[in-house]
Amino acid sequence: MESSLAWHPRGASDNPPRAAEEERWRLLDDRGQWPAFTRALDPPAEGDAGASARWESHFLVEGMHCAACAFQIEAALGGLPGVQRVDVDARSQRLRLRWQAGETRPSLWLQ
């Protein structure tokens, strides 16, 4: 299976050098980038700054062609700490992920 998540932070080029790819994925952990791919499902608790809030993220998964690919992605991401729900649609190549901010970081999903 040769799939990849497509996401480009604001201001990034479409074809960054390979060496800069890890840095680009770490940008996902910046809460300032979250509105580009995520929405809060819960309002942040008082004095919490959103650390315990649940979030829902949406991605395009390039290179996914069949239900078996979708199942493998769901199984891999669903086993990560802090990930509460994973829905993958092979036909539309879309991924929806519900997660707990205090238990995971978005960059971990790409490793």
Coordinates of N, CA and C in Angstrom, one line a residue:
M1 N 0.9 -1.2 0.0 CA 0.0 0.0 0.0 C 0.9 1.2 0.0
E2 N 0.7 2.1 -0.9 CA 1.5 3.3 -1.1 C 0.6 4.5 -1.0
S3 N 0.2 4.9 0.3 CA -0.7 6.0 0.5 C 0.0 7.1 1.2
S4 N -0.4 8.3 1.0 CA 0.2 9.5 1.8 C -0.9 10.5 2.1
L5 N -0.8 11.2 3.2 CA -1.7 12.2 3.5 C -1.3 13.5 2.8
A6 N -2.3 14.2 2.3 CA -2.0 15.5 1.6 C -2.4 16.6 2.5
W7 N -1.4 17.4 2.9 CA -1.7 18.6 3.7 C -0.6 19.6 3.5
H8 N -0.9 20.8 3.3 CA 0.1 21.8 3.1 C -0.2 23.0 4.0
P9 N 0.8 23.3 4.9 CA 0.5 24.4 5.8 C 0.5 25.7 5.1
R10 N -0.2 26.7 5.6 CA -0.3 27.9 5.0 C 1.0 28.5 4.7
G11 N 1.2 28.9 3.4 CA 2.5 29.5 3.0 C 3.5 28.5 2.6
A12 N 3.3 27.2 2.7 CA 4.3 26.3 2.2 C 4.1 26.0 0.7
S13 N 5.2 25.6 0.1 CA 5.2 25.3 -1.3 C 4.5 24.0 -1.5
D14 N 4.1 23.7 -2.7 CA 3.5 22.4 -3.0 C 4.5 21.3 -3.1
N15 N 5.7 21.6 -3.4 CA 6.8 20.6 -3.6 C 8.0 20.9 -2.7
P16 N 7.9 20.7 -1.4 CA 9.0 21.1 -0.5 C 10.1 20.0 -0.7
P17 N 11.4 20.4 -0.4 CA 12.5 19.4 -0.5 C 12.2 18.3 0.5
R18 N 12.7 17.1 0.2 CA 12.4 15.9 1.0 C 12.9 16.1 2.4
A19 N 14.1 16.8 2.6 CA 14.6 17.0 3.9 C 13.7 17.8 4.8
A20 N 12.9 18.7 4.2 CA 12.0 19.6 4.9 C 10.7 18.9 5.3
E21 N 10.4 17.7 4.8 CA 9.1 17.1 4.9 C 8.8 16.8 6.4
E22 N 9.8 16.3 7.2 CA 9.5 16.1 8.6 C 9.1 17.4 9.3
E23 N 9.8 18.5 9.0 CA 9.5 19.8 9.6 C 8.1 20.2 9.2
R24 N 7.7 19.9 8.0 CA 6.3 20.3 7.6 C 5.3 19.5 8.4
W25 N 5.5 18.2 8.6 CA 4.6 17.4 9.4 C 4.5 17.9 10.8
R26 N 5.7 18.4 11.4 CA 5.7 18.9 12.8 C 4.8 20.2 12.9
L27 N 4.6 20.9 11.8 CA 3.8 22.0 11.8 C 2.3 21.7 12.1
L28 N 2.0 20.4 11.9 CA 0.6 20.0 12.3 C 0.4 20.1 13.8
D29 N 1.4 20.1 14.6 CA 1.3 20.2 16.0 C 1.1 21.6 16.5
D30 N 1.3 22.5 15.6 CA 1.1 24.0 15.9 C -0.4 24.3 15.9
R31 N -1.0 24.6 17.1 CA -2.4 24.9 17.2 C -2.9 26.0 16.2
G32 N -2.0 26.8 15.8 CA -2.3 27.9 14.9 C -2.6 27.3 13.5
Q33 N -2.1 26.1 13.2 CA -2.4 25.5 11.9 C -3.7 24.6 11.9
W34 N -4.1 24.3 13.1 CA -5.3 23.4 13.2 C -6.5 23.8 12.5
P35 N -6.9 25.1 12.4 CA -8.1 25.5 11.7 C -8.0 25.1 10.2
A36 N -6.9 24.8 9.7 CA -6.7 24.4 8.3 C -7.3 23.0 8.0
F37 N -7.3 22.1 9.1 CA -7.7 20.8 8.9 C -8.5 20.2 10.0
T38 N -8.8 21.0 11.0 CA -9.4 20.5 12.3 C -10.5 21.4 12.8
R39 N -11.5 20.8 13.4 CA -12.4 21.7 14.1 C -12.6 21.1 15.5
A40 N -12.9 22.0 16.5 CA -13.1 21.5 17.9 C -14.5 20.9 18.0
L41 N -14.5 19.8 18.7 CA -15.8 19.2 19.0 C -16.4 19.6 20.3
D42 N -15.4 19.9 21.2 CA -15.8 20.4 22.6 C -15.1 21.8 22.8
P43 N -15.8 22.6 23.5 CA -15.2 23.9 23.9 C -14.1 23.6 24.9
P44 N -13.0 24.3 24.9 CA -11.9 24.1 25.9 C -12.4 24.3 27.3
A45 N -11.9 23.5 28.2 CA -12.3 23.7 29.6 C -11.6 25.0 30.1
E46 N -12.1 25.6 31.2 CA -11.6 26.8 31.8 C -10.1 26.6 32.2
G47 N -9.3 27.5 31.6 CA -7.8 27.5 31.9 C -7.1 26.4 31.3
D48 N -7.7 25.7 30.3 CA -7.1 24.5 29.7 C -6.5 24.8 28.4
A49 N -6.8 25.8 27.7 CA -6.3 26.2 26.4 C -6.5 25.1 25.4
G50 N -7.6 24.3 25.6 CA -7.9 23.2 24.6 C -7.2 21.9 24.7
A51 N -6.3 21.7 25.7 CA -5.6 20.5 25.8 C -6.4 19.3 26.0
S52 N -7.6 19.4 26.7 CA -8.4 18.2 26.9 C -9.6 18.1 25.9
A53 N -9.7 19.1 25.0 CA -10.8 19.1 24.0 C -10.6 18.0 23.0
R54 N -11.8 17.6 22.5 CA -11.8 16.6 21.4 C -11.8 17.4 20.1
W55 N -11.1 16.9 19.1 CA -11.0 17.5 17.8 C -11.4 16.5 16.7
E56 N -11.8 17.1 15.5 CA -12.0 16.3 14.3 C -11.2 16.8 13.2
S57 N -10.4 16.0 12.6 CA -9.5 16.4 11.5 C -9.9 15.7 10.2
H58 N -9.7 16.4 9.1 CA -10.0 15.8 7.8 C -8.8 15.9 6.9
F59 N -8.5 14.8 6.2 CA -7.4 14.7 5.3 C -7.8 14.0 4.0
L60 N -7.0 14.3 2.9 CA -7.1 13.6 1.7 C -5.9 12.6 1.7
V61 N -6.2 11.3 1.4 CA -5.2 10.3 1.4 C -4.9 9.9 0.0
E62 N -3.8 10.4 -0.5 CA -3.4 10.1 -1.9 C -2.9 8.7 -2.1
G63 N -3.2 8.1 -3.2 CA -2.7 6.8 -3.5 C -3.5 5.6 -2.9
M64 N -4.6 5.9 -2.3 CA -5.5 4.8 -1.7 C -6.5 4.4 -2.8
H65 N -6.5 3.1 -3.1 CA -7.3 2.7 -4.3 C -8.4 1.6 -3.9
C66 N -8.3 1.1 -2.7 CA -9.3 0.0 -2.4 C -9.7 0.0 -0.9
A67 N -10.7 -0.8 -0.6 CA -11.2 -0.9 0.7 C -10.2 -1.5 1.7
A68 N -9.3 -2.4 1.1 CA -8.2 -3.0 2.0 C -7.3 -1.9 2.5
C69 N -7.0 -1.0 1.6 CA -6.1 0.2 2.0 C -6.8 1.0 3.1
A70 N -8.1 1.2 2.9 CA -8.8 2.0 3.9 C -8.8 1.3 5.3
F71 N -9.0 0.0 5.2 CA -9.1 -0.8 6.5 C -7.7 -0.8 7.2
Q72 N -6.6 -0.9 6.4 CA -5.3 -0.8 7.0 C -5.0 0.5 7.7
I73 N -5.4 1.6 7.0 CA -5.2 2.9 7.6 C -6.1 3.1 8.9
E74 N -7.3 2.6 8.8 CA -8.2 2.7 10.0 C -7.6 1.9 11.2
A75 N -7.1 0.7 10.9 CA -6.5 -0.1 12.0 C -5.3 0.5 12.5
A76 N -4.4 1.1 11.7 CA -3.2 1.7 12.2 C -3.4 2.9 13.0
L77 N -4.2 3.8 12.5 CA -4.5 5.1 13.2 C -5.4 4.8 14.4
G78 N -6.3 3.9 14.3 CA -7.2 3.6 15.4 C -6.5 3.0 16.7
G79 N -5.3 2.5 16.5 CA -4.6 1.9 17.6 C -3.7 2.9 18.3
L80 N -3.6 4.1 17.8 CA -2.7 5.1 18.4 C -3.4 5.8 19.6
P81 N -2.6 6.1 20.7 CA -3.2 6.7 21.9 C -3.8 8.1 21.5
G82 N -4.9 8.4 22.1 CA -5.6 9.6 21.8 C -6.5 9.7 20.6
V83 N -6.4 8.7 19.8 CA -7.3 8.6 18.6 C -8.6 7.9 19.0
Q84 N -9.7 8.6 18.9 CA -11.0 8.0 19.3 C -11.8 7.4 18.2
R85 N -11.7 7.9 17.0 CA -12.4 7.3 15.9 C -11.7 7.7 14.6
V86 N -11.7 6.7 13.7 CA -11.2 6.9 12.4 C -12.2 6.4 11.3
D87 N -12.4 7.2 10.3 CA -13.3 6.8 9.2 C -12.5 7.1 7.9
V88 N -12.4 6.1 7.1 CA -11.7 6.2 5.9 C -12.6 5.8 4.7
D89 N -12.7 6.6 3.7 CA -13.5 6.3 2.5 C -12.5 6.1 1.3
A90 N -12.4 4.9 0.9 CA -11.4 4.6 -0.2 C -11.9 5.3 -1.5
R91 N -13.1 5.3 -1.7 CA -13.6 5.9 -3.0 C -13.3 7.4 -3.1
S92 N -13.6 8.1 -2.1 CA -13.3 9.6 -2.1 C -11.9 9.9 -1.6
Q93 N -11.2 8.9 -1.1 CA -9.8 9.1 -0.6 C -9.8 10.1 0.6
R94 N -10.8 10.0 1.4 CA -10.9 11.0 2.5 C -10.7 10.2 3.9
L95 N -10.2 10.9 4.8 CA -9.9 10.4 6.2 C -10.5 11.4 7.2
R96 N -11.3 10.9 8.1 CA -11.8 11.7 9.2 C -11.3 11.1 10.5
L97 N -10.7 11.9 11.3 CA -10.1 11.4 12.6 C -10.6 12.3 13.7
R98 N -11.1 11.6 14.8 CA -11.5 12.3 16.0 C -10.5 11.9 17.1
W99 N -10.0 12.9 17.8 CA -8.9 12.7 18.7 C -8.9 13.7 19.9
Q100 N -8.1 13.3 20.9 CA -8.0 14.0 22.1 C -6.7 14.8 22.1
A101 N -6.8 16.1 22.2 CA -5.6 16.9 22.1 C -4.5 16.6 23.2
G102 N -4.9 16.4 24.4 CA -3.9 16.1 25.4 C -3.3 14.8 25.4
E103 N -3.7 13.9 24.5 CA -3.2 12.5 24.5 C -2.4 12.2 23.2
T104 N -2.4 13.0 22.2 CA -1.7 12.7 20.9 C -1.4 14.0 20.3
R105 N -0.5 13.9 19.2 CA -0.1 15.0 18.4 C -0.4 14.7 17.0
P106 N -0.9 15.6 16.2 CA -1.2 15.2 14.8 C 0.0 14.7 14.0
S107 N 1.2 15.2 14.3 CA 2.4 14.7 13.5 C 2.6 13.2 13.8
L108 N 2.2 12.6 14.9 CA 2.4 11.2 15.1 C 1.6 10.3 14.2
W109 N 0.5 10.8 13.6 CA -0.3 10.0 12.7 C 0.4 9.7 11.4
L110 N 1.5 10.5 11.1 CA 2.2 10.4 9.8 C 3.5 9.5 9.9
Q111 N 3.8 9.0 11.0 CA 5.0 8.2 11.2 C 4.8 6.8 10.9

